[in-house]
Tab-separated table of N, CA and C in Angstrom:
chain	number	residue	atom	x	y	z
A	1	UNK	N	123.762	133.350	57.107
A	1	UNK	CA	122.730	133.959	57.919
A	1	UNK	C	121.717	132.953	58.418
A	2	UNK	N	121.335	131.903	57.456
A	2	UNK	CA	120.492	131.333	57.667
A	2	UNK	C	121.176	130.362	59.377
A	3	UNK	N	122.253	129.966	59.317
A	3	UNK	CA	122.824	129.469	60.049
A	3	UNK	C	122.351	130.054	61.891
A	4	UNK	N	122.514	130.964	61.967
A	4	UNK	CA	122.769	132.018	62.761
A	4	UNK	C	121.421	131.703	63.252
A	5	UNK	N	120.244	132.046	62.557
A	5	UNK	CA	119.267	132.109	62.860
A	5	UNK	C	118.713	130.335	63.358
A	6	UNK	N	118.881	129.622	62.926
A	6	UNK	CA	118.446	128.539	63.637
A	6	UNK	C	119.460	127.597	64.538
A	7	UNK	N	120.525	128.510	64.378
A	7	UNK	CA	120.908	128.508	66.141
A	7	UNK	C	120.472	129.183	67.051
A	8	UNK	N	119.895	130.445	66.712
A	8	UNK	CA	119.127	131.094	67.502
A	8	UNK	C	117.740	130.674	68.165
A	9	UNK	N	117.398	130.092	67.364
A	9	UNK	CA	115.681	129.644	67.005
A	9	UNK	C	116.090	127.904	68.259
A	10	UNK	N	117.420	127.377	67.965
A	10	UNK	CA	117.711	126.101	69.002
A	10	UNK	C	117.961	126.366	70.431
A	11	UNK	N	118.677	127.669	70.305
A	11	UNK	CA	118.612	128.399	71.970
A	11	UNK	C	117.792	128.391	72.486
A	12	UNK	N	116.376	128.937	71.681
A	12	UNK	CA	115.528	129.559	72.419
A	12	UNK	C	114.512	127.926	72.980
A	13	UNK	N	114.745	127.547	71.635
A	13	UNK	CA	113.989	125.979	72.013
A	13	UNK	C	114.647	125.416	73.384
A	14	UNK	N	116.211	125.574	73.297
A	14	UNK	CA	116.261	124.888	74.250
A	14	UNK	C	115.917	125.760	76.163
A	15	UNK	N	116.197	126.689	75.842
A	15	UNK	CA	115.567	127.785	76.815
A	15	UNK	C	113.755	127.178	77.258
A	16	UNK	N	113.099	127.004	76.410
A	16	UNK	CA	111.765	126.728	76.331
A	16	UNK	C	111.956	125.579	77.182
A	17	UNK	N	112.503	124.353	76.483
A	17	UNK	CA	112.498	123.061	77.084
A	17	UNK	C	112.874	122.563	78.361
A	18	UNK	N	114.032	123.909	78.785
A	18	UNK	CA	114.463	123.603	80.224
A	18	UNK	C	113.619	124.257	81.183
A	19	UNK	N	112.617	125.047	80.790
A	19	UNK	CA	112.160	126.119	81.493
A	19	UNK	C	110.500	125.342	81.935
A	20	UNK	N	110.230	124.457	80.908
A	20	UNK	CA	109.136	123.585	81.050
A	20	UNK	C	109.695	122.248	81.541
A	21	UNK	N	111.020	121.809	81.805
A	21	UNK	CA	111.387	120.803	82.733
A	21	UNK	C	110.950	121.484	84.270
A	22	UNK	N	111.768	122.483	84.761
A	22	UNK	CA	112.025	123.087	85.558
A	22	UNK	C	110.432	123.440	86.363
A	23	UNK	N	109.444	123.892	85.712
A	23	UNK	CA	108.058	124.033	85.675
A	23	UNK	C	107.353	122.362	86.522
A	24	UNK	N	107.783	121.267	85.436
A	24	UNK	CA	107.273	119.789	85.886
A	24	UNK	C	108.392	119.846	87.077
A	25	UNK	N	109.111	120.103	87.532
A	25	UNK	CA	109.649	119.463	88.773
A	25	UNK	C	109.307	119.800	89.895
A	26	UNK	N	109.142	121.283	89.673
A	26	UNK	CA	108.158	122.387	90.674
A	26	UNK	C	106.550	121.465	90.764
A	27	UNK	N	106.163	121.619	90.031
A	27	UNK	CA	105.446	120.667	90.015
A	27	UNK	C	104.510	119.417	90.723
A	28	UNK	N	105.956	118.601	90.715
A	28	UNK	CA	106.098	117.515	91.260
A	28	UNK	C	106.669	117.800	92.989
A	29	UNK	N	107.013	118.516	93.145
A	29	UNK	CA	107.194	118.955	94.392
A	29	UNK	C	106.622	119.289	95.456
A	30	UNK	N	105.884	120.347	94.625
A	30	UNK	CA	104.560	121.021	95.074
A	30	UNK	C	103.277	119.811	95.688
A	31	UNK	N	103.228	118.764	94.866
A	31	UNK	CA	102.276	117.511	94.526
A	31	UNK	C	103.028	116.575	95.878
A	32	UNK	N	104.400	116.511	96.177
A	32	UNK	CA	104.739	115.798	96.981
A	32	UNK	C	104.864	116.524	98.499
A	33	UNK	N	104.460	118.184	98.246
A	33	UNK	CA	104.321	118.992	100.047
A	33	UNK	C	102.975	118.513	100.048
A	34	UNK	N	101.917	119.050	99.177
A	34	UNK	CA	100.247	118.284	99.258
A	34	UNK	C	100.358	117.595	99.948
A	35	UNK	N	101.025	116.467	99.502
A	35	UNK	CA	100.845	115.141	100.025
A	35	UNK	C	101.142	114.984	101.422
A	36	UNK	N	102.363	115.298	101.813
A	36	UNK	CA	102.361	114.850	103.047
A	36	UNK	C	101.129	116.263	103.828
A	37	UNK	N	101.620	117.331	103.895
A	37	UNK	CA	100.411	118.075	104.203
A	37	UNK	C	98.892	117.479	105.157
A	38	UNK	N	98.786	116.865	103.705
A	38	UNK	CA	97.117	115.729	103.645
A	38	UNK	C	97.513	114.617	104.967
A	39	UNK	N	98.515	114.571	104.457
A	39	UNK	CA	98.933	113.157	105.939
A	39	UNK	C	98.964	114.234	107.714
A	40	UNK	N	99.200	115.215	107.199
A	40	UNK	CA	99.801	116.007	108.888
A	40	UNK	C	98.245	116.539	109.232
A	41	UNK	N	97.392	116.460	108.139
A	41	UNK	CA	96.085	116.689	108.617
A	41	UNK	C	95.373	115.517	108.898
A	42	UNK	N	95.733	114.761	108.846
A	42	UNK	CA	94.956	113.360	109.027
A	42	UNK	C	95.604	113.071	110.270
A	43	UNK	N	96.915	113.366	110.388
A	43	UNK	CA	97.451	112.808	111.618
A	43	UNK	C	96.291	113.583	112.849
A	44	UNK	N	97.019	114.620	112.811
A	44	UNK	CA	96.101	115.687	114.020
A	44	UNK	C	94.455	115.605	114.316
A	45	UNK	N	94.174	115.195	112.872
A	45	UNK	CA	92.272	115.139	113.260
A	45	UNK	C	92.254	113.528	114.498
A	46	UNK	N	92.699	112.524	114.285
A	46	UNK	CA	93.146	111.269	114.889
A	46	UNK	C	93.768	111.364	116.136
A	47	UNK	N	94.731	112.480	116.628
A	47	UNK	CA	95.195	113.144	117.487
A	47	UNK	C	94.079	113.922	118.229
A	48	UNK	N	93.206	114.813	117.292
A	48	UNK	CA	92.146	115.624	118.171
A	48	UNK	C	91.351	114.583	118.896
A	49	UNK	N	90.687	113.312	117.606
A	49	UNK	CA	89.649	112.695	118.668
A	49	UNK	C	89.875	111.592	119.487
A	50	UNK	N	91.279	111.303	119.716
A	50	UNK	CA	91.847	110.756	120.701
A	50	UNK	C	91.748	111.908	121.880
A	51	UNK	N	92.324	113.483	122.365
A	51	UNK	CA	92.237	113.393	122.641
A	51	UNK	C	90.689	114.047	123.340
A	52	UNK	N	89.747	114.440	122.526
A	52	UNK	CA	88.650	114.180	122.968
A	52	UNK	C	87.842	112.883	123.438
A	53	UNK	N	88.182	111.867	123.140
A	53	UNK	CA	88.073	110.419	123.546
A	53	UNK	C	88.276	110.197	125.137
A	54	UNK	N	89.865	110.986	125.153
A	54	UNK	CA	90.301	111.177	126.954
A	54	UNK	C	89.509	111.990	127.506
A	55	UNK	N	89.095	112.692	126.824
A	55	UNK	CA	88.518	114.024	128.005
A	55	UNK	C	86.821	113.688	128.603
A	56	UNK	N	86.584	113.024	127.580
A	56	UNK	CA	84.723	112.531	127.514
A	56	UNK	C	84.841	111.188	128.460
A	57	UNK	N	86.164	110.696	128.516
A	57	UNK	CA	86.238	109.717	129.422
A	57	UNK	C	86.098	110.102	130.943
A	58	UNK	N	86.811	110.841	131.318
A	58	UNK	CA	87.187	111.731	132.627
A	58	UNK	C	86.308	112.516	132.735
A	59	UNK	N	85.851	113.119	132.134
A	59	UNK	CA	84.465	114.179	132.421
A	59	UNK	C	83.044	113.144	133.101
A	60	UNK	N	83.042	111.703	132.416
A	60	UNK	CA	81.850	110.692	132.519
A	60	UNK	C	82.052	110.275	133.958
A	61	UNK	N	83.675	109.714	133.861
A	61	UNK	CA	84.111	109.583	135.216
A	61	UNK	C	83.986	110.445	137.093
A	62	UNK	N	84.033	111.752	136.048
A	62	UNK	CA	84.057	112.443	137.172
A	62	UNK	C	82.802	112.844	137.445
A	63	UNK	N	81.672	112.457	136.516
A	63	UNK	CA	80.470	112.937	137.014
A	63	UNK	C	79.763	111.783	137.728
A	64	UNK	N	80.142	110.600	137.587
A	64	UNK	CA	79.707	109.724	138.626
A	64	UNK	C	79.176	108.844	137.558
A	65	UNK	N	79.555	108.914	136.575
A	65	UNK	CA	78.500	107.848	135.536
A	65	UNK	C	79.081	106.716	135.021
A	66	UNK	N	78.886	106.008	134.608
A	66	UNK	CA	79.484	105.095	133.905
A	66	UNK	C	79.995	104.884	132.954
A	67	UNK	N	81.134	104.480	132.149
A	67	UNK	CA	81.698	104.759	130.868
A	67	UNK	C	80.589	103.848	130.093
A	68	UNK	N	80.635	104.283	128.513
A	68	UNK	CA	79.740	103.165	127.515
A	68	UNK	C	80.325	101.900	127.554
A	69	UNK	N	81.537	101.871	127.374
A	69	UNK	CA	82.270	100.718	126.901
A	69	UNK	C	82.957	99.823	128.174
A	70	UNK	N	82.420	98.797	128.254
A	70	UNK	CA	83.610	98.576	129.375
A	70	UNK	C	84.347	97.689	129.451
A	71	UNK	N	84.578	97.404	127.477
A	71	UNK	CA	85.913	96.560	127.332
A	71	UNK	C	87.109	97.229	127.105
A	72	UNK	N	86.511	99.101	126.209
A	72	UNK	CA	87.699	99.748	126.270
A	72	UNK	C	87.429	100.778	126.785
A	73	UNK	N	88.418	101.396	127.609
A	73	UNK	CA	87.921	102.815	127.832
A	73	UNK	C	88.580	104.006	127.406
A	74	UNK	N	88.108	104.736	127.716
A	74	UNK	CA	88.572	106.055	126.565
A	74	UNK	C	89.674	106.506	126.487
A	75	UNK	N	90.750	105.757	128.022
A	75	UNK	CA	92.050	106.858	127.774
A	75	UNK	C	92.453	105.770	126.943
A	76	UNK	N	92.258	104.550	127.097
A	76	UNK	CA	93.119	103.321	126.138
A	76	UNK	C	92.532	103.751	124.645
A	77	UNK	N	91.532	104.310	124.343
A	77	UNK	CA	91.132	104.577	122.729
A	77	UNK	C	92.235	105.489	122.741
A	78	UNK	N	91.956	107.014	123.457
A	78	UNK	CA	92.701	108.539	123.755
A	78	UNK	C	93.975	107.463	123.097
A	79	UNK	N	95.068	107.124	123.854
A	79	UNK	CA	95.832	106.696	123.578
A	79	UNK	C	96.012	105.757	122.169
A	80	UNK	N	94.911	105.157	121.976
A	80	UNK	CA	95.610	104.082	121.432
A	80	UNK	C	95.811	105.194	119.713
A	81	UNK	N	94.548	105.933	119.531
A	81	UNK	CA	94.525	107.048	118.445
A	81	UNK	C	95.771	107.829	118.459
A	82	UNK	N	96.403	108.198	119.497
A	82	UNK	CA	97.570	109.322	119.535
A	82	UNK	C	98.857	108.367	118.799
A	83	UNK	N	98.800	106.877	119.175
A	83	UNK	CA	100.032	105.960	118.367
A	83	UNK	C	99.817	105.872	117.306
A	84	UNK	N	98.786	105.925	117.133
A	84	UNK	CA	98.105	105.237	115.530
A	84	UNK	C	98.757	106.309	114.862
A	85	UNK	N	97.980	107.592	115.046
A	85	UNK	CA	98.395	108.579	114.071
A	85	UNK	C	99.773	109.142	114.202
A	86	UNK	N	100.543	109.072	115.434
A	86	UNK	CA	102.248	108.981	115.385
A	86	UNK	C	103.066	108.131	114.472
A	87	UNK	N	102.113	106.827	114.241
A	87	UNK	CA	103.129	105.796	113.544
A	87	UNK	C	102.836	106.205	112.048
A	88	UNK	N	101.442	106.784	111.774
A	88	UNK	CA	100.814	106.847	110.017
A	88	UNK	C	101.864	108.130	110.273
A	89	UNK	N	101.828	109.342	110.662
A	89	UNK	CA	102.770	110.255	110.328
A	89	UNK	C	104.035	110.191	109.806
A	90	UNK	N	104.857	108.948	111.119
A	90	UNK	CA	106.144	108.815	111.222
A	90	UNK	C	106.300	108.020	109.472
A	91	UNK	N	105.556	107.382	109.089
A	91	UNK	CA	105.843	106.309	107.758
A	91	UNK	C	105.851	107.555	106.904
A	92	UNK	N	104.672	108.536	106.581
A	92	UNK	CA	104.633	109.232	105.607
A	92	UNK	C	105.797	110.119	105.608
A	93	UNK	N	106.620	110.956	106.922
A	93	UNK	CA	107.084	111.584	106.487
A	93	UNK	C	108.759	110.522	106.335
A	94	UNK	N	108.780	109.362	106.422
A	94	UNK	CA	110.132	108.573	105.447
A	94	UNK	C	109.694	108.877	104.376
A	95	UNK	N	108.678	108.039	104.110
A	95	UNK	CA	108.201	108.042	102.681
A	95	UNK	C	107.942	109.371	102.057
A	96	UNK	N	107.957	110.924	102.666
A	96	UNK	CA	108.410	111.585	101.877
A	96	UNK	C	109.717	112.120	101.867
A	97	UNK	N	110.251	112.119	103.101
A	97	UNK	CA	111.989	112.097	102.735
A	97	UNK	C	112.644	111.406	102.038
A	98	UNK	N	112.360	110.282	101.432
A	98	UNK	CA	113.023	109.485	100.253
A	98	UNK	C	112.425	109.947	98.775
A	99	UNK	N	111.055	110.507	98.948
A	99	UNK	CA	110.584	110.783	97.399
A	99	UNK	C	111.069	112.080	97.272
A	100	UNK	N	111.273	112.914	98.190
A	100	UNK	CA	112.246	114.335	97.907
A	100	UNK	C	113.536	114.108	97.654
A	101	UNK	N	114.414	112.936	98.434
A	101	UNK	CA	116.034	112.947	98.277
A	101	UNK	C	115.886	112.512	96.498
A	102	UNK	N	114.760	111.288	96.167
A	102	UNK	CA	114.996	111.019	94.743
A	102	UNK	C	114.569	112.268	94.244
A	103	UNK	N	114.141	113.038	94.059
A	103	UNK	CA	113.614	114.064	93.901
A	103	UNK	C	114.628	114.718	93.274
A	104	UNK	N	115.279	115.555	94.603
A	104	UNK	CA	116.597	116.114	94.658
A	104	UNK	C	117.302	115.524	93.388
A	105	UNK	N	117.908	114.561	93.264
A	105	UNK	CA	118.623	114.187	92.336
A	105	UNK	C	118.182	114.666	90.904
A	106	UNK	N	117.123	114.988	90.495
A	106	UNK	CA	116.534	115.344	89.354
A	106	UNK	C	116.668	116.795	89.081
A	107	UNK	N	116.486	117.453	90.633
A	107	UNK	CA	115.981	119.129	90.587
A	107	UNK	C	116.783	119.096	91.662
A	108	UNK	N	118.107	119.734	91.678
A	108	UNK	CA	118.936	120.365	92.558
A	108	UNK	C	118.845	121.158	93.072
A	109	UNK	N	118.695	122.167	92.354
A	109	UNK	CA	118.008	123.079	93.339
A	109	UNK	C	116.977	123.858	93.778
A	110	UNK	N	115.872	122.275	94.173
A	110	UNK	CA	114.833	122.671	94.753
A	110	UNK	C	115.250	122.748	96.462
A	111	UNK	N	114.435	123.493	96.903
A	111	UNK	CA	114.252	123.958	98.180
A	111	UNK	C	114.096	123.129	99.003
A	112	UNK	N	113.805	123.163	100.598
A	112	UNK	CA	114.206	122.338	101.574
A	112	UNK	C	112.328	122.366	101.656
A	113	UNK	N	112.120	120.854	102.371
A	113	UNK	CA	110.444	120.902	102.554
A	113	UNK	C	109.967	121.564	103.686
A	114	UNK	N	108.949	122.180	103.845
A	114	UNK	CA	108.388	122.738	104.886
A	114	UNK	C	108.030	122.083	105.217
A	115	UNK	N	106.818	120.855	104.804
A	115	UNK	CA	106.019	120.040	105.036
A	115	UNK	C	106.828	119.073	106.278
A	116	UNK	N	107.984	118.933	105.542
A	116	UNK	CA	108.885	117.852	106.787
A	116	UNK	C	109.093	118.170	107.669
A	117	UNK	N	109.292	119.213	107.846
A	117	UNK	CA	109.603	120.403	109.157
A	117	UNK	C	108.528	120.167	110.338
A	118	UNK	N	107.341	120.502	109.531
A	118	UNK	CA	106.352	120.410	110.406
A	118	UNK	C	105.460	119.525	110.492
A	119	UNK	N	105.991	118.549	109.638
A	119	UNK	CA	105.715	116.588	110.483
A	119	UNK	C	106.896	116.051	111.398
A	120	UNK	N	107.802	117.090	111.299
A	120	UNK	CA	108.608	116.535	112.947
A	120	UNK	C	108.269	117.367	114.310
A	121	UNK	N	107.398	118.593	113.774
A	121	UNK	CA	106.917	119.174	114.781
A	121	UNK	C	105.830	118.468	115.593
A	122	UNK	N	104.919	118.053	114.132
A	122	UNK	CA	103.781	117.357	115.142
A	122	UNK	C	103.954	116.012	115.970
A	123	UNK	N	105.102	115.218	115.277
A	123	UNK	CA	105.824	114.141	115.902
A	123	UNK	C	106.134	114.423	117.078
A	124	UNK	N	107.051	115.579	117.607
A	124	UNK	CA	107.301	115.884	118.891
A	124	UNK	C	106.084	116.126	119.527
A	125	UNK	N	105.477	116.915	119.195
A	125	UNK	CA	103.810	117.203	119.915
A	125	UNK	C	102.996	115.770	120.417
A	126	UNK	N	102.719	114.947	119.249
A	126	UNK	CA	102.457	113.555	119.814
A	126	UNK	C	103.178	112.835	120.697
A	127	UNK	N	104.147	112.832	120.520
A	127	UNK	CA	105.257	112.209	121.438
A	127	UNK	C	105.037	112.879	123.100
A	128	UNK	N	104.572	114.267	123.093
A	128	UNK	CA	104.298	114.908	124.461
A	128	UNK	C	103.156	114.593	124.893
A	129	UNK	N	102.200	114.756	124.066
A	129	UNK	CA	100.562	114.407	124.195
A	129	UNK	C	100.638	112.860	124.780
A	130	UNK	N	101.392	111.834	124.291
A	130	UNK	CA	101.599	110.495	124.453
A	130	UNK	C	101.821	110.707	126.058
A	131	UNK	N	102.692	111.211	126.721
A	131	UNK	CA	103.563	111.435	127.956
A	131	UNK	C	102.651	111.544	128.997
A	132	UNK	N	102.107	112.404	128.465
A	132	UNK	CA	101.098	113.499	128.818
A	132	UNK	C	99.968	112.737	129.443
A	133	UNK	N	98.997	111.818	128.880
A	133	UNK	CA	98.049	111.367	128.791
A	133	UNK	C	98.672	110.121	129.267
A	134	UNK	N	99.848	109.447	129.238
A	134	UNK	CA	100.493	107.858	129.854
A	134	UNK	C	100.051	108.502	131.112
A	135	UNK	N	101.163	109.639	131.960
A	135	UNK	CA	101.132	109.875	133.063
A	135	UNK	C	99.887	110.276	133.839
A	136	UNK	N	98.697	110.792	132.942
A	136	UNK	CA	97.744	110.799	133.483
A	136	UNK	C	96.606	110.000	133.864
A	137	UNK	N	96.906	108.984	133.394
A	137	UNK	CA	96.551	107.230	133.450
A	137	UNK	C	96.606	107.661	134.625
């Protein structure tokens, strides 16, 4: 009897132990959507004041005034902010497609990232905004 019972008592341990692996991987997952997240918000704020940068340019312009700067001007900031934060995006979301594929290998079957999804969304969006604002040069 005694037997029985602390095989029972090892089940359950091991039930416990996989269930608190399973818990840390979630976890760690969760900690690695944050993350990029934090990056797709950083991208876009860098994106916004680029292109408010363009618009305060052209508005100055069109009112007859003079820009502040007149080593750079605002669509070259506008712009130069929309690459900046295309290229910090484009790194973070490798760098989180490789910390999910290692990932993966640990926790099989965790789920597909949202987060990545919609750092290739905003990638395309920059990539238009880029177009967008070249051609309006």
């Amino acid at each position: 009897m005694k037997d029985t019972e602390s095989e029972k008592e090892t089940g359950e341990e091991q039930k416990k132990k996989k269930g608190k692996s399973l818990i840390q991987k979630e976890r760690t997952r969760t900690a690695f959507e944050r993350l990029q997240l934090a990056w797709i918000r950083a991208a876009l704020t860098l994106m916004a004041i680029g292109i408010g940068a363009l618009e305060y340019y052209f508005n100055r312009i069109e009112a007859g005034k003079a820009p502040f700067l007149k080593l750079v001007t605002g669509s070259e900031l506008g712009l130069f902010l929309i690459i900046t934060s295309s290229v910090i995006l484009s790194l973070a979301t490798i760098q989180h497609i490789k910390s999910m594929a290692k990932l993966k290998e640990y926790f099989p079957e965790m789920r597909y990232s949202v987060a990545t999804v919609l750092s290739i969304l905003v990638l395309a969006l920059s990539f238009l905004l880029f177009l967008m604002m070249s051609l309006r040069l």
